[in-house]
């Protein structure tokens, strides 16, 4: 049985007030959901402790990034252990903004995944092709390479802490979502790659991200290999985010 997850990535947005008000509202309105969805809030690191405090036990909290080292002279970085220490259960790795703006390579992704796995946090490993790559017919090959290289360090007993998020770069923040059929096709392909590298592919949750909104979430989540969503813009508006969480169908994904 796979975890069904809806995670809100605030990116570099928000404030102490948002951390308080939005999280309160999301907690109140998702607490009673009976569709089995795990709701995760991923604020900027500086607000993690505020969010953890507001979140109570019904919401999980994550960080958007961790350094690939255990500790040391890495000014500006936070470690996987620190995120865990503050009550986080999740961390994003390899988001396309990190890959494009901060030079995060598959090797760096693999090193971060290793750090997270060693302290028991769930790594949400983000993969996705650019528009050029899709138009050149290379989308599946690009994503397969990111999955294989990014997960190269995962040990046999660490797969339960791995989630993969498929986020086509052309769909992030653009209002253009992949069709449910295209997203399903890529998710099935990713599951095939996971099986190929010896992972327990049927038990790994695969999330879709890229302009998921209240009005398209249900169609995406209805697909058999889409186990949830990674939500950017719409996670900053409580009603929208809650409505996306509600769009997860009841029953198991497996
Ligand atoms: P978006 O962002 O929902 O605003 O497109 C998704 C993401 O970057 O994770």
PDB file of C-alpha atoms and ligand atoms in Angstrom:
ATOM      1  CA  UNK A   1       0.000   0.000   0.000  1.00  0.00           C
ATOM      2  CA  UNK A   2       1.407   3.381  -0.997  1.00  0.00           C
ATOM      3  CA  UNK A   3       1.269   6.584   1.020  1.00  0.00           C
ATOM      4  CA  UNK A   4      -1.064   9.185  -0.525  1.00  0.00           C
ATOM      5  CA  UNK A   5       0.561  12.581  -0.051  1.00  0.00           C
ATOM      6  CA  UNK A   6      -0.311  16.197  -0.805  1.00  0.00           C
ATOM      7  CA  UNK A   7       2.634  18.495  -0.054  1.00  0.00           C
ATOM      8  CA  UNK A   8       2.613  22.287  -0.199  1.00  0.00           C
ATOM      9  CA  UNK A   9       5.914  23.856  -1.245  1.00  0.00           C
ATOM     10  CA  UNK A  10       5.790  27.520  -0.234  1.00  0.00           C
ATOM     11  CA  UNK A  11       9.129  28.242  -1.992  1.00  0.00           C
ATOM     12  CA  UNK A  12      10.503  31.645  -0.877  1.00  0.00           C
ATOM     13  CA  UNK A  13       7.056  32.948   0.104  1.00  0.00           C
ATOM     14  CA  UNK A  14       5.228  33.454   3.351  1.00  0.00           C
ATOM     15  CA  UNK A  15       5.646  35.126   6.699  1.00  0.00           C
ATOM     16  CA  UNK A  16       5.176  34.359  10.370  1.00  0.00           C
ATOM     17  CA  UNK A  17       1.521  35.364   9.965  1.00  0.00           C
ATOM     18  CA  UNK A  18       0.992  33.030   7.043  1.00  0.00           C
ATOM     19  CA  UNK A  19       2.687  30.241   8.949  1.00  0.00           C
ATOM     20  CA  UNK A  20       0.194  30.782  11.746  1.00  0.00           C
ATOM     21  CA  UNK A  21      -3.042  31.466   9.875  1.00  0.00           C
ATOM     22  CA  UNK A  22      -2.732  29.193   6.882  1.00  0.00           C
ATOM     23  CA  UNK A  23      -1.476  26.232   8.865  1.00  0.00           C
ATOM     24  CA  UNK A  24      -4.261  26.679  11.434  1.00  0.00           C
ATOM     25  CA  UNK A  25      -6.871  26.648   8.712  1.00  0.00           C
ATOM     26  CA  UNK A  26      -5.341  23.724   6.839  1.00  0.00           C
ATOM     27  CA  UNK A  27      -5.070  21.720  10.039  1.00  0.00           C
ATOM     28  CA  UNK A  28      -8.668  22.447  11.009  1.00  0.00           C
ATOM     29  CA  UNK A  29     -10.062  21.573   7.601  1.00  0.00           C
ATOM     30  CA  UNK A  30      -7.963  18.548   6.701  1.00  0.00           C
ATOM     31  CA  UNK A  31      -7.992  16.966  10.166  1.00  0.00           C
ATOM     32  CA  UNK A  32     -11.335  15.309   9.538  1.00  0.00           C
ATOM     33  CA  UNK A  33     -10.584  14.072   6.010  1.00  0.00           C
ATOM     34  CA  UNK A  34     -11.196  10.366   5.727  1.00  0.00           C
ATOM     35  CA  UNK A  35      -9.475   9.806   2.363  1.00  0.00           C
ATOM     36  CA  UNK A  36      -6.178   8.752   3.946  1.00  0.00           C
ATOM     37  CA  UNK A  37      -4.149  11.627   2.535  1.00  0.00           C
ATOM     38  CA  UNK A  38      -0.998  12.703   4.369  1.00  0.00           C
ATOM     39  CA  UNK A  39      -0.772  16.501   4.268  1.00  0.00           C
ATOM     40  CA  UNK A  40       2.729  18.003   4.317  1.00  0.00           C
ATOM     41  CA  UNK A  41       3.656  21.680   4.699  1.00  0.00           C
ATOM     42  CA  UNK A  42       7.043  22.715   3.314  1.00  0.00           C
ATOM     43  CA  UNK A  43       7.731  26.312   4.342  1.00  0.00           C
ATOM     44  CA  UNK A  44      10.989  28.264   4.076  1.00  0.00           C
ATOM     45  CA  UNK A  45      13.390  26.784   6.636  1.00  0.00           C
ATOM     46  CA  UNK A  46      13.269  29.852   8.845  1.00  0.00           C
ATOM     47  CA  UNK A  47       9.555  29.233   9.511  1.00  0.00           C
ATOM     48  CA  UNK A  48       9.828  25.508  10.097  1.00  0.00           C
ATOM     49  CA  UNK A  49       9.628  25.730  13.872  1.00  0.00           C
ATOM     50  CA  UNK A  50       6.580  28.057  13.696  1.00  0.00           C
ATOM     51  CA  UNK A  51       4.871  25.633  11.331  1.00  0.00           C
ATOM     52  CA  UNK A  52       5.788  22.585  13.408  1.00  0.00           C
ATOM     53  CA  UNK A  53       4.240  24.282  16.418  1.00  0.00           C
ATOM     54  CA  UNK A  54       1.008  25.114  14.542  1.00  0.00           C
ATOM     55  CA  UNK A  55       0.846  21.799  12.722  1.00  0.00           C
ATOM     56  CA  UNK A  56       0.212  19.577  15.732  1.00  0.00           C
ATOM     57  CA  UNK A  57       0.250  15.885  14.985  1.00  0.00           C
ATOM     58  CA  UNK A  58      -2.101  15.851  12.011  1.00  0.00           C
ATOM     59  CA  UNK A  59       0.133  17.675   9.521  1.00  0.00           C
ATOM     60  CA  UNK A  60       3.668  16.718   8.567  1.00  0.00           C
ATOM     61  CA  UNK A  61       6.350  19.338   7.935  1.00  0.00           C
ATOM     62  CA  UNK A  62       9.286  19.363   5.549  1.00  0.00           C
ATOM     63  CA  UNK A  63      12.168  21.498   4.335  1.00  0.00           C
ATOM     64  CA  UNK A  64      12.763  22.609   0.754  1.00  0.00           C
ATOM     65  CA  UNK A  65      16.445  21.732   0.745  1.00  0.00           C
ATOM     66  CA  UNK A  66      19.255  20.371   2.884  1.00  0.00           C
ATOM     67  CA  UNK A  67      23.017  20.476   2.413  1.00  0.00           C
ATOM     68  CA  UNK A  68      24.739  17.326   1.196  1.00  0.00           C
ATOM     69  CA  UNK A  69      27.145  17.308   4.140  1.00  0.00           C
ATOM     70  CA  UNK A  70      26.656  16.166   7.700  1.00  0.00           C
ATOM     71  CA  UNK A  71      27.875  19.415   9.332  1.00  0.00           C
ATOM     72  CA  UNK A  72      30.697  21.908   9.127  1.00  0.00           C
ATOM     73  CA  UNK A  73      31.813  25.125   7.458  1.00  0.00           C
ATOM     74  CA  UNK A  74      28.986  25.511   4.917  1.00  0.00           C
ATOM     75  CA  UNK A  75      27.663  29.007   5.561  1.00  0.00           C
ATOM     76  CA  UNK A  76      23.974  29.355   4.822  1.00  0.00           C
ATOM     77  CA  UNK A  77      23.225  25.638   4.655  1.00  0.00           C
ATOM     78  CA  UNK A  78      21.078  23.513   6.938  1.00  0.00           C
ATOM     79  CA  UNK A  79      21.588  19.807   7.479  1.00  0.00           C
ATOM     80  CA  UNK A  80      19.244  16.838   7.338  1.00  0.00           C
ATOM     81  CA  UNK A  81      19.880  16.218  11.048  1.00  0.00           C
ATOM     82  CA  UNK A  82      18.863  19.811  11.872  1.00  0.00           C
ATOM     83  CA  UNK A  83      15.636  19.434   9.905  1.00  0.00           C
ATOM     84  CA  UNK A  84      14.884  16.257  11.807  1.00  0.00           C
ATOM     85  CA  UNK A  85      15.820  17.910  15.093  1.00  0.00           C
ATOM     86  CA  UNK A  86      13.212  20.629  14.410  1.00  0.00           C
ATOM     87  CA  UNK A  87      10.467  18.098  13.816  1.00  0.00           C
ATOM     88  CA  UNK A  88      10.535  17.728  10.028  1.00  0.00           C
ATOM     89  CA  UNK A  89       9.674  14.397   8.452  1.00  0.00           C
ATOM     90  CA  UNK A  90      10.189  15.327   4.804  1.00  0.00           C
ATOM     91  CA  UNK A  91      12.685  17.172   2.598  1.00  0.00           C
ATOM     92  CA  UNK A  92      12.551  18.107  -1.058  1.00  0.00           C
ATOM     93  CA  UNK A  93      15.617  17.237  -3.100  1.00  0.00           C
ATOM     94  CA  UNK A  94      16.475  18.266  -6.651  1.00  0.00           C
ATOM     95  CA  UNK A  95      13.568  20.633  -7.247  1.00  0.00           C
ATOM     96  CA  UNK A  96      13.951  22.049 -10.756  1.00  0.00           C
ATOM     97  CA  UNK A  97      14.530  25.541  -9.310  1.00  0.00           C
ATOM     98  CA  UNK A  98      17.468  24.138  -7.339  1.00  0.00           C
ATOM     99  CA  UNK A  99      18.744  22.324 -10.404  1.00  0.00           C
ATOM    100  CA  UNK A 100      18.407  25.376 -12.674  1.00  0.00           C
ATOM    101  CA  UNK A 101      19.285  28.255 -10.327  1.00  0.00           C
ATOM    102  CA  UNK A 102      21.682  26.613  -7.876  1.00  0.00           C
ATOM    103  CA  UNK A 103      23.476  24.075 -10.048  1.00  0.00           C
ATOM    104  CA  UNK A 104      22.132  21.031  -8.231  1.00  0.00           C
ATOM    105  CA  UNK A 105      23.336  18.034 -10.255  1.00  0.00           C
ATOM    106  CA  UNK A 106      22.205  14.420 -10.017  1.00  0.00           C
ATOM    107  CA  UNK A 107      25.366  13.676  -8.007  1.00  0.00           C
ATOM    108  CA  UNK A 108      24.448  16.355  -5.480  1.00  0.00           C
ATOM    109  CA  UNK A 109      20.884  15.007  -5.383  1.00  0.00           C
ATOM    110  CA  UNK A 110      22.244  11.523  -4.671  1.00  0.00           C
ATOM    111  CA  UNK A 111      24.452  12.856  -1.853  1.00  0.00           C
ATOM    112  CA  UNK A 112      21.498  14.692  -0.273  1.00  0.00           C
ATOM    113  CA  UNK A 113      19.279  11.621  -0.564  1.00  0.00           C
ATOM    114  CA  UNK A 114      21.984   9.647   1.234  1.00  0.00           C
ATOM    115  CA  UNK A 115      22.128  12.181   4.083  1.00  0.00           C
ATOM    116  CA  UNK A 116      18.339  12.188   4.444  1.00  0.00           C
ATOM    117  CA  UNK A 117      18.052   8.420   4.334  1.00  0.00           C
ATOM    118  CA  UNK A 118      20.718   8.040   6.990  1.00  0.00           C
ATOM    119  CA  UNK A 119      18.684  10.107   9.448  1.00  0.00           C
ATOM    120  CA  UNK A 120      15.307   8.637   8.516  1.00  0.00           C
ATOM    121  CA  UNK A 121      13.705  11.638   6.813  1.00  0.00           C
ATOM    122  CA  UNK A 122      11.609  11.016   3.708  1.00  0.00           C
ATOM    123  CA  UNK A 123      13.300  12.453   0.619  1.00  0.00           C
ATOM    124  CA  UNK A 124      10.911  13.786  -2.019  1.00  0.00           C
ATOM    125  CA  UNK A 125      13.163  13.533  -5.048  1.00  0.00           C
ATOM    126  CA  UNK A 126      11.995  15.870  -7.825  1.00  0.00           C
ATOM    127  CA  UNK A 127      12.531  15.004 -11.475  1.00  0.00           C
ATOM    128  CA  UNK A 128      11.195  16.440 -14.717  1.00  0.00           C
ATOM    129  CA  UNK A 129      11.994  17.398 -18.265  1.00  0.00           C
ATOM    130  CA  UNK A 130      12.163  20.848 -19.876  1.00  0.00           C
ATOM    131  CA  UNK A 131       9.912  21.836 -22.770  1.00  0.00           C
ATOM    132  CA  UNK A 132      12.786  21.435 -25.253  1.00  0.00           C
ATOM    133  CA  UNK A 133      13.453  17.939 -23.980  1.00  0.00           C
ATOM    134  CA  UNK A 134       9.760  17.004 -24.266  1.00  0.00           C
ATOM    135  CA  UNK A 135       9.476  18.429 -27.761  1.00  0.00           C
ATOM    136  CA  UNK A 136      12.573  16.506 -28.791  1.00  0.00           C
ATOM    137  CA  UNK A 137      10.887  13.282 -27.624  1.00  0.00           C
ATOM    138  CA  UNK A 138      13.402  12.841 -24.800  1.00  0.00           C
ATOM    139  CA  UNK A 139      11.146  13.347 -21.768  1.00  0.00           C
ATOM    140  CA  UNK A 140      11.117   9.733 -20.578  1.00  0.00           C
ATOM    141  CA  UNK A 141      14.859   9.270 -21.109  1.00  0.00           C
ATOM    142  CA  UNK A 142      15.725  12.476 -19.227  1.00  0.00           C
ATOM    143  CA  UNK A 143      13.485  11.586 -16.310  1.00  0.00           C
ATOM    144  CA  UNK A 144      14.753   7.983 -16.226  1.00  0.00           C
ATOM    145  CA  UNK A 145      18.347   9.239 -15.979  1.00  0.00           C
ATOM    146  CA  UNK A 146      17.433  11.638 -13.148  1.00  0.00           C
ATOM    147  CA  UNK A 147      15.704   8.824 -11.261  1.00  0.00           C
ATOM    148  CA  UNK A 148      18.591   6.379 -11.693  1.00  0.00           C
ATOM    149  CA  UNK A 149      21.339   8.850 -10.822  1.00  0.00           C
ATOM    150  CA  UNK A 150      19.487  10.661  -8.044  1.00  0.00           C
ATOM    151  CA  UNK A 151      18.610   7.405  -6.301  1.00  0.00           C
ATOM    152  CA  UNK A 152      21.952   5.704  -6.863  1.00  0.00           C
ATOM    153  CA  UNK A 153      22.868   5.857  -3.165  1.00  0.00           C
ATOM    154  CA  UNK A 154      19.673   4.365  -1.731  1.00  0.00           C
ATOM    155  CA  UNK A 155      20.300   1.206   0.293  1.00  0.00           C
ATOM    156  CA  UNK A 156      17.992  -1.816   0.144  1.00  0.00           C
ATOM    157  CA  UNK A 157      16.432  -0.978   3.520  1.00  0.00           C
ATOM    158  CA  UNK A 158      15.913   2.736   2.764  1.00  0.00           C
ATOM    159  CA  UNK A 159      13.260   2.708   0.036  1.00  0.00           C
ATOM    160  CA  UNK A 160      10.418   3.309   2.464  1.00  0.00           C
ATOM    161  CA  UNK A 161      11.879   6.811   2.930  1.00  0.00           C
ATOM    162  CA  UNK A 162      11.840   7.657  -0.782  1.00  0.00           C
ATOM    163  CA  UNK A 163       9.110   9.519  -2.656  1.00  0.00           C
ATOM    164  CA  UNK A 164       9.538  10.662  -6.262  1.00  0.00           C
ATOM    165  CA  UNK A 165       7.844  13.832  -7.536  1.00  0.00           C
ATOM    166  CA  UNK A 166       7.447  14.178 -11.284  1.00  0.00           C
ATOM    167  CA  UNK A 167       7.348  17.885 -12.119  1.00  0.00           C
ATOM    168  CA  UNK A 168       7.657  18.795 -15.790  1.00  0.00           C
ATOM    169  CA  UNK A 169       9.674  22.018 -15.736  1.00  0.00           C
ATOM    170  CA  UNK A 170       7.361  23.641 -18.308  1.00  0.00           C
ATOM    171  CA  UNK A 171       4.378  23.129 -16.009  1.00  0.00           C
ATOM    172  CA  UNK A 172       5.839  24.707 -12.861  1.00  0.00           C
ATOM    173  CA  UNK A 173       4.292  28.070 -12.076  1.00  0.00           C
ATOM    174  CA  UNK A 174       3.073  28.464 -15.656  1.00  0.00           C
ATOM    175  CA  UNK A 175      -0.565  27.435 -15.375  1.00  0.00           C
ATOM    176  CA  UNK A 176       0.123  24.668 -17.915  1.00  0.00           C
ATOM    177  CA  UNK A 177      -0.505  21.265 -16.368  1.00  0.00           C
ATOM    178  CA  UNK A 178       0.380  17.976 -17.990  1.00  0.00           C
ATOM    179  CA  UNK A 179      -2.806  16.167 -18.971  1.00  0.00           C
ATOM    180  CA  UNK A 180      -3.775  13.447 -16.548  1.00  0.00           C
ATOM    181  CA  UNK A 181      -2.996  10.895 -19.297  1.00  0.00           C
ATOM    182  CA  UNK A 182       0.507  12.290 -19.961  1.00  0.00           C
ATOM    183  CA  UNK A 183       1.262  12.503 -16.249  1.00  0.00           C
ATOM    184  CA  UNK A 184       0.024   8.920 -15.740  1.00  0.00           C
ATOM    185  CA  UNK A 185       2.195   7.717 -18.641  1.00  0.00           C
ATOM    186  CA  UNK A 186       5.295   9.304 -17.103  1.00  0.00           C
ATOM    187  CA  UNK A 187       4.470   7.939 -13.661  1.00  0.00           C
ATOM    188  CA  UNK A 188       4.119   4.441 -15.090  1.00  0.00           C
ATOM    189  CA  UNK A 189       7.454   4.907 -16.826  1.00  0.00           C
ATOM    190  CA  UNK A 190       9.099   6.050 -13.556  1.00  0.00           C
ATOM    191  CA  UNK A 191       7.687   3.011 -11.781  1.00  0.00           C
ATOM    192  CA  UNK A 192       9.249   0.863 -14.493  1.00  0.00           C
ATOM    193  CA  UNK A 193      12.631   2.536 -13.954  1.00  0.00           C
ATOM    194  CA  UNK A 194      12.357   2.002 -10.197  1.00  0.00           C
ATOM    195  CA  UNK A 195      11.706  -1.704 -10.762  1.00  0.00           C
ATOM    196  CA  UNK A 196      14.692  -1.828 -13.118  1.00  0.00           C
ATOM    197  CA  UNK A 197      17.041  -0.471 -10.436  1.00  0.00           C
ATOM    198  CA  UNK A 198      15.802  -3.006  -7.894  1.00  0.00           C
ATOM    199  CA  UNK A 199      13.510  -0.732  -5.876  1.00  0.00           C
ATOM    200  CA  UNK A 200      10.150  -1.972  -4.518  1.00  0.00           C
ATOM    201  CA  UNK A 201       8.462   0.072  -7.253  1.00  0.00           C
ATOM    202  CA  UNK A 202       4.888  -0.779  -6.351  1.00  0.00           C
ATOM    203  CA  UNK A 203       5.264   0.576  -2.834  1.00  0.00           C
ATOM    204  CA  UNK A 204       6.966   3.894  -3.681  1.00  0.00           C
ATOM    205  CA  UNK A 205       4.705   6.959  -3.765  1.00  0.00           C
ATOM    206  CA  UNK A 206       4.909   9.053  -6.922  1.00  0.00           C
ATOM    207  CA  UNK A 207       3.640  12.639  -6.774  1.00  0.00           C
ATOM    208  CA  UNK A 208       2.779  14.930  -9.668  1.00  0.00           C
ATOM    209  CA  UNK A 209       3.675  18.629  -9.507  1.00  0.00           C
ATOM    210  CA  UNK A 210       3.310  21.570 -11.874  1.00  0.00           C
ATOM    211  CA  UNK A 211       0.314  23.934 -11.747  1.00  0.00           C
ATOM    212  CA  UNK A 212      -1.851  21.561  -9.731  1.00  0.00           C
ATOM    213  CA  UNK A 213      -4.976  23.527  -8.785  1.00  0.00           C
ATOM    214  CA  UNK A 214      -8.294  22.867  -7.099  1.00  0.00           C
ATOM    215  CA  UNK A 215      -9.920  22.285 -10.489  1.00  0.00           C
ATOM    216  CA  UNK A 216      -7.460  19.788 -11.977  1.00  0.00           C
ATOM    217  CA  UNK A 217      -6.301  17.817  -8.909  1.00  0.00           C
ATOM    218  CA  UNK A 218      -9.128  15.258  -8.927  1.00  0.00           C
ATOM    219  CA  UNK A 219      -8.431  14.136 -12.507  1.00  0.00           C
ATOM    220  CA  UNK A 220      -4.706  13.772 -11.765  1.00  0.00           C
ATOM    221  CA  UNK A 221      -5.197  11.928  -8.467  1.00  0.00           C
ATOM    222  CA  UNK A 222      -7.679   9.531 -10.071  1.00  0.00           C
ATOM    223  CA  UNK A 223      -4.872   8.057 -12.196  1.00  0.00           C
ATOM    224  CA  UNK A 224      -3.585   4.728 -10.868  1.00  0.00           C
ATOM    225  CA  UNK A 225       0.108   5.682 -10.612  1.00  0.00           C
ATOM    226  CA  UNK A 226      -0.366   9.228  -9.284  1.00  0.00           C
ATOM    227  CA  UNK A 227      -0.254   8.944  -5.499  1.00  0.00           C
ATOM    228  CA  UNK A 228      -0.480  12.630  -4.704  1.00  0.00           C
ATOM    229  CA  UNK A 229       0.761  16.082  -5.550  1.00  0.00           C
ATOM    230  CA  UNK A 230       3.515  18.598  -4.896  1.00  0.00           C
ATOM    231  CA  UNK A 231       1.771  21.949  -4.887  1.00  0.00           C
ATOM    232  CA  UNK A 232       3.460  25.344  -5.281  1.00  0.00           C
ATOM    233  CA  UNK A 233       1.327  28.455  -5.824  1.00  0.00           C
ATOM    234  CA  UNK A 234      -1.964  26.893  -4.753  1.00  0.00           C
ATOM    235  CA  UNK A 235      -0.493  25.812  -1.407  1.00  0.00           C
ATOM    236  CA  UNK A 236      -0.344  29.472  -0.316  1.00  0.00           C
ATOM    237  CA  UNK A 237      -4.123  29.834  -0.311  1.00  0.00           C
ATOM    238  CA  UNK A 238      -5.751  27.713   2.395  1.00  0.00           C
ATOM    239  CA  UNK A 239      -9.066  27.105   0.554  1.00  0.00           C
ATOM    240  CA  UNK A 240      -7.266  25.998  -2.601  1.00  0.00           C
ATOM    241  CA  UNK A 241      -4.813  23.754  -0.799  1.00  0.00           C
ATOM    242  CA  UNK A 242      -7.552  22.153   1.308  1.00  0.00           C
ATOM    243  CA  UNK A 243      -9.656  21.594  -1.780  1.00  0.00           C
ATOM    244  CA  UNK A 244      -6.681  19.831  -3.442  1.00  0.00           C
ATOM    245  CA  UNK A 245      -6.271  17.637  -0.344  1.00  0.00           C
ATOM    246  CA  UNK A 246      -9.981  16.773  -0.568  1.00  0.00           C
ATOM    247  CA  UNK A 247      -9.567  15.755  -4.214  1.00  0.00           C
ATOM    248  CA  UNK A 248      -7.659  12.627  -3.257  1.00  0.00           C
ATOM    249  CA  UNK A 249      -9.912   9.624  -3.755  1.00  0.00           C
ATOM    250  CA  UNK A 250     -10.536   7.328  -0.805  1.00  0.00           C
ATOM    251  CA  UNK A 251      -9.236   3.778  -0.985  1.00  0.00           C
ATOM    252  CA  UNK A 252      -5.787   2.391  -1.475  1.00  0.00           C
ATOM    253  CA  UNK A 253      -3.264   3.105  -4.196  1.00  0.00           C
ATOM    254  CA  UNK A 254      -1.268   0.039  -5.023  1.00  0.00           C
TER     255      UNK A 254
HETATM  256  P1  LIG B   1       3.365  25.247  -8.962  1.00  0.00           P
HETATM  257  O1  LIG B   1       4.755  24.728  -8.376  1.00  0.00           O
HETATM  258  O2  LIG B   1       2.269  24.416  -8.334  1.00  0.00           O
HETATM  259  O3  LIG B   1       3.297  26.683  -8.569  1.00  0.00           O
HETATM  260  O4  LIG B   1       3.415  25.051 -10.437  1.00  0.00           O
HETATM  261  C1  LIG B   1       4.986  23.349  -8.151  1.00  0.00           C
HETATM  262  C2  LIG B   1       6.383  23.141  -7.598  1.00  0.00           C
HETATM  263  O5  LIG B   1       7.303  23.839  -8.010  1.00  0.00           O
HETATM  264  O6  LIG B   1       6.603  22.269  -6.749  1.00  0.00           O
END
